[in-house]
Amino acid sequence: MLENDVKIKLRQIVGESHFKDDMETLVTHSYDGTPMLQQLPEGVIYPKDTAQVSAIMKVLSEHRIPLVSRGSGTNLCGGTVPVQGGIVMVMHRMNAILEVDMQNLTATVQPGIITKTFIEHIEGLGLFYPPDPSSMAISTIGGNIAECSGGLRGLKYGTTKDYVIGLECVLASGEIMRTGGKLMKDVAGYDLTKLLIGSEGTLAVITEATLKLIPPPKYKKTMLAMFKDIYGAARTVSAIIENRIIPATLEFMDNPTIRVVNDFAKLGLPLDMAAILLIEQDGEMETVERDIARISEICQEEQADQISIASNQEEALKLLTARRSAFTALARLRPTTILEDATVPRSEIAEMVLQINRIALKYNVQICTFGHAGDGNLHPTATTDARDHDEIERVEAAFEEIFEEAIRLGGTITGEHGVGLVKAPFLEWKVGSTGIAIMKSIKQGFDPLNILNPGKMFAKESRRRVVIDRV
Amino acid sequence: MLENDVKIKLRQIVGESHFKDDMETLVTHSYDGTPMLQQLPEGVIYPKDTAQVSAIMKVLSEHRIPLVSRGSGTNLCGGTVPVQGGIVMVMHRMNAILEVDMQNLTATVQPGIITKTFIEHIEGLGLFYPPDPSSMAISTIGGNIAECSGGLRGLKYGTTKDYVIGLECVLASGEIMRTGGKLMKDVAGYDLTKLLIGSEGTLAVITEATLKLIPPPKYKKTMLAMFKDIYGAARTVSAIIENRIIPATLEFMDNPTIRVVNDFAKLGLPLDMAAILLIEQDGEMETVERDIARISEICQEEQADQISIASNQEEALKLLTARRSAFTALARLRPTTILEDATVPRSEIAEMVLQINRIALKYNVQICTFGHAGDGNLHPTATTDARDHDEIERVEAAFEEIFEEAIRLGGTITGEHGVGLVKAPFLEWKVGSTGIAIMKSIKQGFDPLNILNPGKMFAKESRRRVVIDRV
């Protein structure tokens, strides 16, 4: 419980109405997009600017109170669950686009801006910000930076870290630090900008970001290729890239996903296919047409059963729907949906999918797999029921084995969702005990009192996993 | 002086012939590409593999002996001068290309491979590794990673950090750590790969790197545009980008540089121009032709006096020569050439060049400016004489004021050369005292005994600058 004088200090900083500790507010901020994790904070605070964030951190630092900063909480790793109580800081009031610099092709924003709002604003100015996480209609740019979010355009355009070139942040001490700038190149000291991206709120509170923008592609074309042989689909992914073509999007859905999606969206997809690839290319018209033609040839060479190329925007949208609706469709099946994030070198996609299917059978759980095949980033997704403790144990055992396989294939435990609470026990598998020790030393340097999002990333010992019913 | 038992241990690890402490070897490794800096090491060691590097670090750690790891020492920031003595570790024996993975489009190399050798090997396989620092005929990939090297293709393709996706390194303790992998996406913990890139040998010894390769551009076109008005040239740089065109190369030379280059390479350049832009675009033929045509229009709109478009590879090479020979031409003028690295937002290029010229006049020194205009990365270059202490003092005062101006314009003290010894006193201007404190805490975590390249990056207090005659 927060002491009264702490509450008074916090209210003095943000004003009466921007600090809340009523039960409804606390419950609303006790969980995030991750199923089965919940912990009540002791207060929720809504700062309006960097000075307030700094003042708040000074108070929390003085009283050693944990702080979880968050945007919309769409993350899937338990990254913003306040597992050690304390204060949740919601960044939604700091949601301004401070500047779009047309000469330097940069935008400077506050962290609370909704990703999609920002992207639409930028596109309205004839520019392009590629990172497009599936949660972008709700997620914030600050959250995207904290998690280093990816999306469907990652293969060609990279992820959030490729577009953040400057940050302002508030340290645990309340000190304000600026990194980078409107600079395409900057090697003045260690790259703190990149270190902060994906640091999941454990190193600092991000209060401002300068983003690189690029010219938008002029033309786009979308196609689906369907395979009876999953290896044919996987070979196609590799063959496209070996043919020196980097598509904007190269997505994968396995048979169980195809069935669920078709049932949900009534797309008339053939149900006997082992895998579907969704492929998009963008750029100059001539290049796009040539690439799509060559990709079609490759699909045929790899024995694709059907190939559909969208002839207009409407048809493209229909093809995209198949992939975009995967999560929603899966979420309808059972009360609880656990979306995972194993990532392998792209040459290992087929092997990884086969291993996932073997493991699902072994543990008698339902796992559908889709994801960003071009990046090797798969989303094996379990549809289950949090109330069935026996089944949840089997799901967890299955995912543990999936992570093991990913590591064995040269992969990683998370490609774009982050470590948070959920992956903390597995982080050492990827980075080793030396990696953990080095990361902990970095955390110690930034946050010696361990008040910034404590219990995340290194939570192996202190993990508190509260299973609740969120049907 | 090294104790005898240390020498015995080191010789046991690498073999008699791969540890040297004769005076000739020590002198050869007492300096790098930076003028006026020299300090003798106490020994030079040439490991053949990671196990040897690890064993060496354990010995040095035990005896608290400083270690400077280096490739060819082409850096321009005093980054590999062994200012605190100790051992210089030369990575040239570890120069293998361990693998080129055609499915995943990655290469795994040892750090000692010469950049150009690597690039040529990769190009022979029909692939592309963009970072092309001017020193690439001599520099090593390991050195490029330590400094986060840029080059002429940085505007469109980014720099070294955009292509390193996995590292193996040896920590000060001798422990071996692996980061990243053949993975297009990996958010498992803090991004140690990006943190190590540009860390100038102060955090770890890089022993292996996995590099991302991309498909090569199919077509290329080169042009020169000459301006009597420097603002016209600068406006052209911004206008090209505002027109949503990102050229592969967008380089700048001011009038003093034009004169020197012309005198050196007999190119028949007009000597009354305030600035020349060298522009290259690559990609699909149609796109390149369209972009070059539009860029020519922009140059005309901005009152370019002359525009030459290369009609073949031979002519392109001639145009490139003008820019590529800038450093060599300048180096002929006077005994000592100091090549600096101020970087600003690209919208500030004209202002920065004018400030540089004002400052050169003020201190009565000769400074020619060329560089990567598209990146805002300028190389003001002083031609001087290390024996003339009065002039050197004026040169140093001039550069100090140039860095101040760069910071004032939202820029940085170094865009691609690194901090090392030369920029250490200025690092705080860019990153602030908070940034310095955070960076020092990171250093402390990696290297608690401060034996990895000590005296660099944070050398403000302990700077030892030994002016010698290297005519």
JSON list of C-alpha atoms in Angstrom, two decimals, chain A residues 102-105 125-127 147-148 150-151 159 161 171 175-177 180 182-192 194-195 199 202-203 215-216 238 241-242 244 246 284 286-287 290 343-347 372 375 377 410-419 427 430-431 434-435 438-439 441-443 445-446 457-458, chain B residues 102-105 125-127 147-148 150-151 159 161 171 175-177 180 182-192 194-195 199 202-203 215-216 238 241-242 244 246 284 286-287 290 343-347 372 375 377 410-419 427 430-431 434-435 438-439 441-443 445-446 457-458:
[
{"chain": "A", "resi": 102, "resn": "MET", "atom": "CA", "xyz": [10.07, 17.35, -44.23]},
{"chain": "A", "resi": 103, "resn": "GLN", "atom": "CA", "xyz": [13.67, 18.32, -44.98]},
{"chain": "A", "resi": 104, "resn": "ASN", "atom": "CA", "xyz": [15.26, 15.71, -42.76]},
{"chain": "A", "resi": 105, "resn": "LEU", "atom": "CA", "xyz": [12.43, 13.17, -43.17]},
{"chain": "A", "resi": 125, "resn": "LEU", "atom": "CA", "xyz": [1.95, 13.85, -45.75]},
{"chain": "A", "resi": 126, "resn": "GLY", "atom": "CA", "xyz": [3.15, 11.45, -48.44]},
{"chain": "A", "resi": 127, "resn": "LEU", "atom": "CA", "xyz": [5.66, 9.69, -46.23]},
{"chain": "A", "resi": 147, "resn": "GLU", "atom": "CA", "xyz": [9.13, -3.96, -27.22]},
{"chain": "A", "resi": 148, "resn": "CYS", "atom": "CA", "xyz": [10.93, -3.29, -30.54]},
{"chain": "A", "resi": 150, "resn": "GLY", "atom": "CA", "xyz": [7.81, -5.89, -35.77]},
{"chain": "A", "resi": 151, "resn": "GLY", "atom": "CA", "xyz": [4.93, -6.50, -38.13]},
{"chain": "A", "resi": 159, "resn": "THR", "atom": "CA", "xyz": [11.40, -3.35, -37.36]},
{"chain": "A", "resi": 161, "resn": "LYS", "atom": "CA", "xyz": [14.69, -0.33, -34.09]},
{"chain": "A", "resi": 171, "resn": "LEU", "atom": "CA", "xyz": [16.00, 7.54, -15.78]},
{"chain": "A", "resi": 175, "resn": "GLU", "atom": "CA", "xyz": [17.34, 12.57, -14.62]},
{"chain": "A", "resi": 176, "resn": "ILE", "atom": "CA", "xyz": [16.43, 13.35, -18.22]},
{"chain": "A", "resi": 177, "resn": "MET", "atom": "CA", "xyz": [18.69, 11.88, -20.91]},
{"chain": "A", "resi": 180, "resn": "GLY", "atom": "CA", "xyz": [20.83, 10.36, -30.92]},
{"chain": "A", "resi": 182, "resn": "LYS", "atom": "CA", "xyz": [17.92, 13.94, -36.38]},
{"chain": "A", "resi": 183, "resn": "LEU", "atom": "CA", "xyz": [21.09, 12.24, -37.48]},
{"chain": "A", "resi": 184, "resn": "MET", "atom": "CA", "xyz": [21.50, 9.49, -40.02]},
{"chain": "A", "resi": 185, "resn": "LYS", "atom": "CA", "xyz": [24.89, 8.69, -38.48]},
{"chain": "A", "resi": 186, "resn": "ASP", "atom": "CA", "xyz": [26.11, 9.17, -34.93]},
{"chain": "A", "resi": 187, "resn": "VAL", "atom": "CA", "xyz": [28.86, 7.17, -33.26]},
{"chain": "A", "resi": 188, "resn": "ALA", "atom": "CA", "xyz": [29.40, 9.42, -30.24]},
{"chain": "A", "resi": 189, "resn": "GLY", "atom": "CA", "xyz": [29.76, 6.77, -27.54]},
{"chain": "A", "resi": 190, "resn": "TYR", "atom": "CA", "xyz": [27.77, 3.59, -27.03]},
{"chain": "A", "resi": 191, "resn": "ASP", "atom": "CA", "xyz": [24.52, 3.35, -28.98]},
{"chain": "A", "resi": 192, "resn": "LEU", "atom": "CA", "xyz": [22.10, 4.05, -26.12]},
{"chain": "A", "resi": 194, "resn": "LYS", "atom": "CA", "xyz": [19.37, 1.04, -29.78]},
{"chain": "A", "resi": 195, "resn": "LEU", "atom": "CA", "xyz": [19.94, -0.25, -26.25]},
{"chain": "A", "resi": 199, "resn": "SER", "atom": "CA", "xyz": [14.44, -2.75, -23.19]},
{"chain": "A", "resi": 202, "resn": "THR", "atom": "CA", "xyz": [13.37, -1.79, -17.50]},
{"chain": "A", "resi": 203, "resn": "LEU", "atom": "CA", "xyz": [16.01, 0.89, -18.19]},
{"chain": "A", "resi": 215, "resn": "PRO", "atom": "CA", "xyz": [9.47, 7.68, -49.17]},
{"chain": "A", "resi": 216, "resn": "PRO", "atom": "CA", "xyz": [6.44, 5.44, -49.62]},
{"chain": "A", "resi": 238, "resn": "SER", "atom": "CA", "xyz": [14.05, -19.64, -49.25]},
{"chain": "A", "resi": 241, "resn": "ILE", "atom": "CA", "xyz": [15.22, -14.82, -51.29]},
{"chain": "A", "resi": 242, "resn": "GLU", "atom": "CA", "xyz": [17.88, -16.90, -53.03]},
{"chain": "A", "resi": 244, "resn": "ARG", "atom": "CA", "xyz": [17.55, -12.01, -54.84]},
{"chain": "A", "resi": 246, "resn": "ILE", "atom": "CA", "xyz": [13.07, -9.36, -50.92]},
{"chain": "A", "resi": 284, "resn": "GLU", "atom": "CA", "xyz": [8.17, 0.81, -58.71]},
{"chain": "A", "resi": 286, "resn": "GLU", "atom": "CA", "xyz": [7.88, -2.44, -63.35]},
{"chain": "A", "resi": 287, "resn": "THR", "atom": "CA", "xyz": [9.91, -3.97, -60.52]},
{"chain": "A", "resi": 290, "resn": "ARG", "atom": "CA", "xyz": [8.61, -8.50, -62.56]},
{"chain": "A", "resi": 343, "resn": "THR", "atom": "CA", "xyz": [11.95, -17.44, -34.41]},
{"chain": "A", "resi": 344, "resn": "VAL", "atom": "CA", "xyz": [14.47, -19.40, -36.49]},
{"chain": "A", "resi": 345, "resn": "PRO", "atom": "CA", "xyz": [16.77, -18.74, -39.44]},
{"chain": "A", "resi": 346, "resn": "ARG", "atom": "CA", "xyz": [14.41, -18.66, -42.40]},
{"chain": "A", "resi": 347, "resn": "SER", "atom": "CA", "xyz": [15.95, -21.81, -43.85]},
{"chain": "A", "resi": 372, "resn": "HIS", "atom": "CA", "xyz": [6.32, -13.92, -40.78]},
{"chain": "A", "resi": 375, "resn": "ASP", "atom": "CA", "xyz": [11.80, -13.33, -41.14]},
{"chain": "A", "resi": 377, "resn": "ASN", "atom": "CA", "xyz": [9.37, -15.44, -37.16]},
{"chain": "A", "resi": 410, "resn": "GLY", "atom": "CA", "xyz": [19.81, -21.56, -34.29]},
{"chain": "A", "resi": 411, "resn": "GLY", "atom": "CA", "xyz": [16.77, -19.48, -33.41]},
{"chain": "A", "resi": 412, "resn": "THR", "atom": "CA", "xyz": [15.56, -17.39, -30.52]},
{"chain": "A", "resi": 413, "resn": "ILE", "atom": "CA", "xyz": [12.80, -17.49, -27.90]},
{"chain": "A", "resi": 414, "resn": "THR", "atom": "CA", "xyz": [11.22, -14.26, -29.12]},
{"chain": "A", "resi": 415, "resn": "GLY", "atom": "CA", "xyz": [11.38, -12.48, -32.45]},
{"chain": "A", "resi": 416, "resn": "GLU", "atom": "CA", "xyz": [9.17, -9.48, -31.76]},
{"chain": "A", "resi": 417, "resn": "HIS", "atom": "CA", "xyz": [7.05, -9.94, -28.61]},
{"chain": "A", "resi": 418, "resn": "GLY", "atom": "CA", "xyz": [9.71, -9.42, -25.98]},
{"chain": "A", "resi": 419, "resn": "VAL", "atom": "CA", "xyz": [10.79, -11.29, -22.86]},
{"chain": "A", "resi": 427, "resn": "LEU", "atom": "CA", "xyz": [16.15, -16.04, -21.70]},
{"chain": "A", "resi": 430, "resn": "LYS", "atom": "CA", "xyz": [19.30, -17.91, -25.81]},
{"chain": "A", "resi": 431, "resn": "VAL", "atom": "CA", "xyz": [21.87, -15.57, -24.31]},
{"chain": "A", "resi": 434, "resn": "THR", "atom": "CA", "xyz": [27.30, -14.72, -19.45]},
{"chain": "A", "resi": 435, "resn": "GLY", "atom": "CA", "xyz": [24.72, -12.81, -21.49]},
{"chain": "A", "resi": 438, "resn": "ILE", "atom": "CA", "xyz": [26.08, -8.67, -18.74]},
{"chain": "A", "resi": 439, "resn": "MET", "atom": "CA", "xyz": [22.43, -7.66, -19.20]},
{"chain": "A", "resi": 441, "resn": "SER", "atom": "CA", "xyz": [24.98, -5.29, -15.13]},
{"chain": "A", "resi": 442, "resn": "ILE", "atom": "CA", "xyz": [23.46, -2.91, -17.68]},
{"chain": "A", "resi": 443, "resn": "LYS", "atom": "CA", "xyz": [20.18, -2.91, -15.75]},
{"chain": "A", "resi": 445, "resn": "GLY", "atom": "CA", "xyz": [23.85, 0.77, -14.14]},
{"chain": "A", "resi": 446, "resn": "PHE", "atom": "CA", "xyz": [20.60, 2.35, -15.33]},
{"chain": "A", "resi": 457, "resn": "MET", "atom": "CA", "xyz": [13.33, -10.00, -18.27]},
{"chain": "A", "resi": 458, "resn": "PHE", "atom": "CA", "xyz": [15.35, -11.55, -15.40]},
{"chain": "B", "resi": 102, "resn": "MET", "atom": "CA", "xyz": [22.93, -18.57, -49.50]},
{"chain": "B", "resi": 103, "resn": "GLN", "atom": "CA", "xyz": [19.55, -19.55, -48.04]},
{"chain": "B", "resi": 104, "resn": "ASN", "atom": "CA", "xyz": [19.60, -17.11, -45.18]},
{"chain": "B", "resi": 105, "resn": "LEU", "atom": "CA", "xyz": [21.70, -14.49, -47.02]},
{"chain": "B", "resi": 125, "resn": "LEU", "atom": "CA", "xyz": [28.67, -14.86, -55.27]},
{"chain": "B", "resi": 126, "resn": "GLY", "atom": "CA", "xyz": [26.17, -12.35, -56.62]},
{"chain": "B", "resi": 127, "resn": "LEU", "atom": "CA", "xyz": [25.45, -10.74, -53.25]},
{"chain": "B", "resi": 147, "resn": "GLU", "atom": "CA", "xyz": [34.02, 1.77, -35.09]},
{"chain": "B", "resi": 148, "resn": "CYS", "atom": "CA", "xyz": [30.61, 1.27, -36.76]},
{"chain": "B", "resi": 150, "resn": "GLY", "atom": "CA", "xyz": [30.11, 4.17, -42.69]},
{"chain": "B", "resi": 151, "resn": "GLY", "atom": "CA", "xyz": [31.08, 4.97, -46.24]},
{"chain": "B", "resi": 159, "resn": "THR", "atom": "CA", "xyz": [26.23, 1.67, -42.01]},
{"chain": "B", "resi": 161, "resn": "LYS", "atom": "CA", "xyz": [25.43, -1.58, -37.60]},
{"chain": "B", "resi": 171, "resn": "LEU", "atom": "CA", "xyz": [34.93, -10.46, -22.48]},
{"chain": "B", "resi": 175, "resn": "GLU", "atom": "CA", "xyz": [34.44, -15.58, -21.03]},
{"chain": "B", "resi": 176, "resn": "ILE", "atom": "CA", "xyz": [33.05, -16.13, -24.51]},
{"chain": "B", "resi": 177, "resn": "MET", "atom": "CA", "xyz": [29.69, -14.56, -25.30]},
{"chain": "B", "resi": 180, "resn": "GLY", "atom": "CA", "xyz": [22.11, -12.52, -32.04]},
{"chain": "B", "resi": 182, "resn": "LYS", "atom": "CA", "xyz": [21.21, -15.74, -38.36]},
{"chain": "B", "resi": 183, "resn": "LEU", "atom": "CA", "xyz": [18.03, -14.04, -37.30]},
{"chain": "B", "resi": 184, "resn": "MET", "atom": "CA", "xyz": [16.25, -11.16, -38.97]},
{"chain": "B", "resi": 185, "resn": "LYS", "atom": "CA", "xyz": [14.43, -10.53, -35.70]},
{"chain": "B", "resi": 186, "resn": "ASP", "atom": "CA", "xyz": [15.51, -11.21, -32.13]},
{"chain": "B", "resi": 187, "resn": "VAL", "atom": "CA", "xyz": [14.29, -9.35, -29.06]},
{"chain": "B", "resi": 188, "resn": "ALA", "atom": "CA", "xyz": [15.60, -11.77, -26.43]},
{"chain": "B", "resi": 189, "resn": "GLY", "atom": "CA", "xyz": [16.93, -9.28, -23.88]},
{"chain": "B", "resi": 190, "resn": "TYR", "atom": "CA", "xyz": [18.90, -6.10, -24.45]},
{"chain": "B", "resi": 191, "resn": "ASP", "atom": "CA", "xyz": [20.39, -5.70, -27.92]},
{"chain": "B", "resi": 192, "resn": "LEU", "atom": "CA", "xyz": [24.01, -6.51, -27.05]},
{"chain": "B", "resi": 194, "resn": "LYS", "atom": "CA", "xyz": [24.12, -3.25, -31.46]},
{"chain": "B", "resi": 195, "resn": "LEU", "atom": "CA", "xyz": [25.75, -2.17, -28.20]},
{"chain": "B", "resi": 199, "resn": "SER", "atom": "CA", "xyz": [32.05, 0.24, -28.80]},
{"chain": "B", "resi": 202, "resn": "THR", "atom": "CA", "xyz": [36.24, -1.01, -24.89]},
{"chain": "B", "resi": 203, "resn": "LEU", "atom": "CA", "xyz": [33.63, -3.68, -24.05]},
{"chain": "B", "resi": 215, "resn": "PRO", "atom": "CA", "xyz": [20.66, -8.65, -53.29]},
{"chain": "B", "resi": 216, "resn": "PRO", "atom": "CA", "xyz": [22.91, -6.34, -55.32]},
{"chain": "B", "resi": 238, "resn": "SER", "atom": "CA", "xyz": [17.45, 18.55, -49.16]},
{"chain": "B", "resi": 241, "resn": "ILE", "atom": "CA", "xyz": [15.21, 13.83, -50.39]},
{"chain": "B", "resi": 242, "resn": "GLU", "atom": "CA", "xyz": [12.08, 15.97, -50.11]},
{"chain": "B", "resi": 244, "resn": "ARG", "atom": "CA", "xyz": [11.18, 11.19, -52.05]},
{"chain": "B", "resi": 246, "resn": "ILE", "atom": "CA", "xyz": [17.04, 8.41, -51.65]},
{"chain": "B", "resi": 284, "resn": "GLU", "atom": "CA", "xyz": [16.24, -1.25, -61.38]},
{"chain": "B", "resi": 286, "resn": "GLU", "atom": "CA", "xyz": [13.83, 2.28, -65.12]},
{"chain": "B", "resi": 287, "resn": "THR", "atom": "CA", "xyz": [13.86, 3.61, -61.57]},
{"chain": "B", "resi": 290, "resn": "ARG", "atom": "CA", "xyz": [13.83, 8.27, -63.73]},
{"chain": "B", "resi": 343, "resn": "THR", "atom": "CA", "xyz": [27.79, 15.57, -38.52]},
{"chain": "B", "resi": 344, "resn": "VAL", "atom": "CA", "xyz": [24.57, 17.60, -38.63]},
{"chain": "B", "resi": 345, "resn": "PRO", "atom": "CA", "xyz": [20.96, 17.08, -39.69]},
{"chain": "B", "resi": 346, "resn": "ARG", "atom": "CA", "xyz": [21.13, 17.20, -43.48]},
{"chain": "B", "resi": 347, "resn": "SER", "atom": "CA", "xyz": [19.09, 20.40, -43.56]},
{"chain": "B", "resi": 372, "resn": "HIS", "atom": "CA", "xyz": [28.55, 12.51, -47.16]},
{"chain": "B", "resi": 375, "resn": "ASP", "atom": "CA", "xyz": [23.89, 11.85, -44.27]},
{"chain": "B", "resi": 377, "resn": "ASN", "atom": "CA", "xyz": [28.24, 13.78, -42.37]},
{"chain": "B", "resi": 410, "resn": "GLY", "atom": "CA", "xyz": [21.56, 19.53, -33.60]},
{"chain": "B", "resi": 411, "resn": "GLY", "atom": "CA", "xyz": [24.51, 17.48, -34.78]},
{"chain": "B", "resi": 412, "resn": "THR", "atom": "CA", "xyz": [27.15, 15.25, -33.26]},
{"chain": "B", "resi": 413, "resn": "ILE", "atom": "CA", "xyz": [30.92, 15.26, -32.75]},
{"chain": "B", "resi": 414, "resn": "THR", "atom": "CA", "xyz": [31.41, 12.12, -34.85]},
{"chain": "B", "resi": 415, "resn": "GLY", "atom": "CA", "xyz": [29.28, 10.52, -37.53]},
{"chain": "B", "resi": 416, "resn": "GLU", "atom": "CA", "xyz": [31.43, 7.55, -38.43]},
{"chain": "B", "resi": 417, "resn": "HIS", "atom": "CA", "xyz": [35.01, 7.87, -37.11]},
{"chain": "B", "resi": 418, "resn": "GLY", "atom": "CA", "xyz": [34.38, 7.15, -33.45]},
{"chain": "B", "resi": 419, "resn": "VAL", "atom": "CA", "xyz": [35.36, 8.83, -30.20]},
{"chain": "B", "resi": 427, "resn": "LEU", "atom": "CA", "xyz": [31.80, 13.40, -25.84]},
{"chain": "B", "resi": 430, "resn": "LYS", "atom": "CA", "xyz": [26.87, 15.45, -27.24]},
{"chain": "B", "resi": 431, "resn": "VAL", "atom": "CA", "xyz": [25.62, 12.98, -24.63]},
{"chain": "B", "resi": 434, "resn": "THR", "atom": "CA", "xyz": [24.04, 11.76, -17.59]},
{"chain": "B", "resi": 435, "resn": "GLY", "atom": "CA", "xyz": [24.91, 10.03, -20.85]},
{"chain": "B", "resi": 438, "resn": "ILE", "atom": "CA", "xyz": [25.33, 5.71, -18.07]},
{"chain": "B", "resi": 439, "resn": "MET", "atom": "CA", "xyz": [28.00, 4.80, -20.62]},
{"chain": "B", "resi": 441, "resn": "SER", "atom": "CA", "xyz": [28.28, 2.15, -15.98]},
{"chain": "B", "resi": 442, "resn": "ILE", "atom": "CA", "xyz": [27.98, -0.04, -19.06]},
{"chain": "B", "resi": 443, "resn": "LYS", "atom": "CA", "xyz": [31.76, -0.09, -19.41]},
{"chain": "B", "resi": 445, "resn": "GLY", "atom": "CA", "xyz": [29.67, -3.93, -16.18]},
{"chain": "B", "resi": 446, "resn": "PHE", "atom": "CA", "xyz": [31.58, -5.38, -19.13]},
{"chain": "B", "resi": 457, "resn": "MET", "atom": "CA", "xyz": [35.97, 7.23, -25.08]},
{"chain": "B", "resi": 458, "resn": "PHE", "atom": "CA", "xyz": [36.06, 8.58, -21.49]}
]
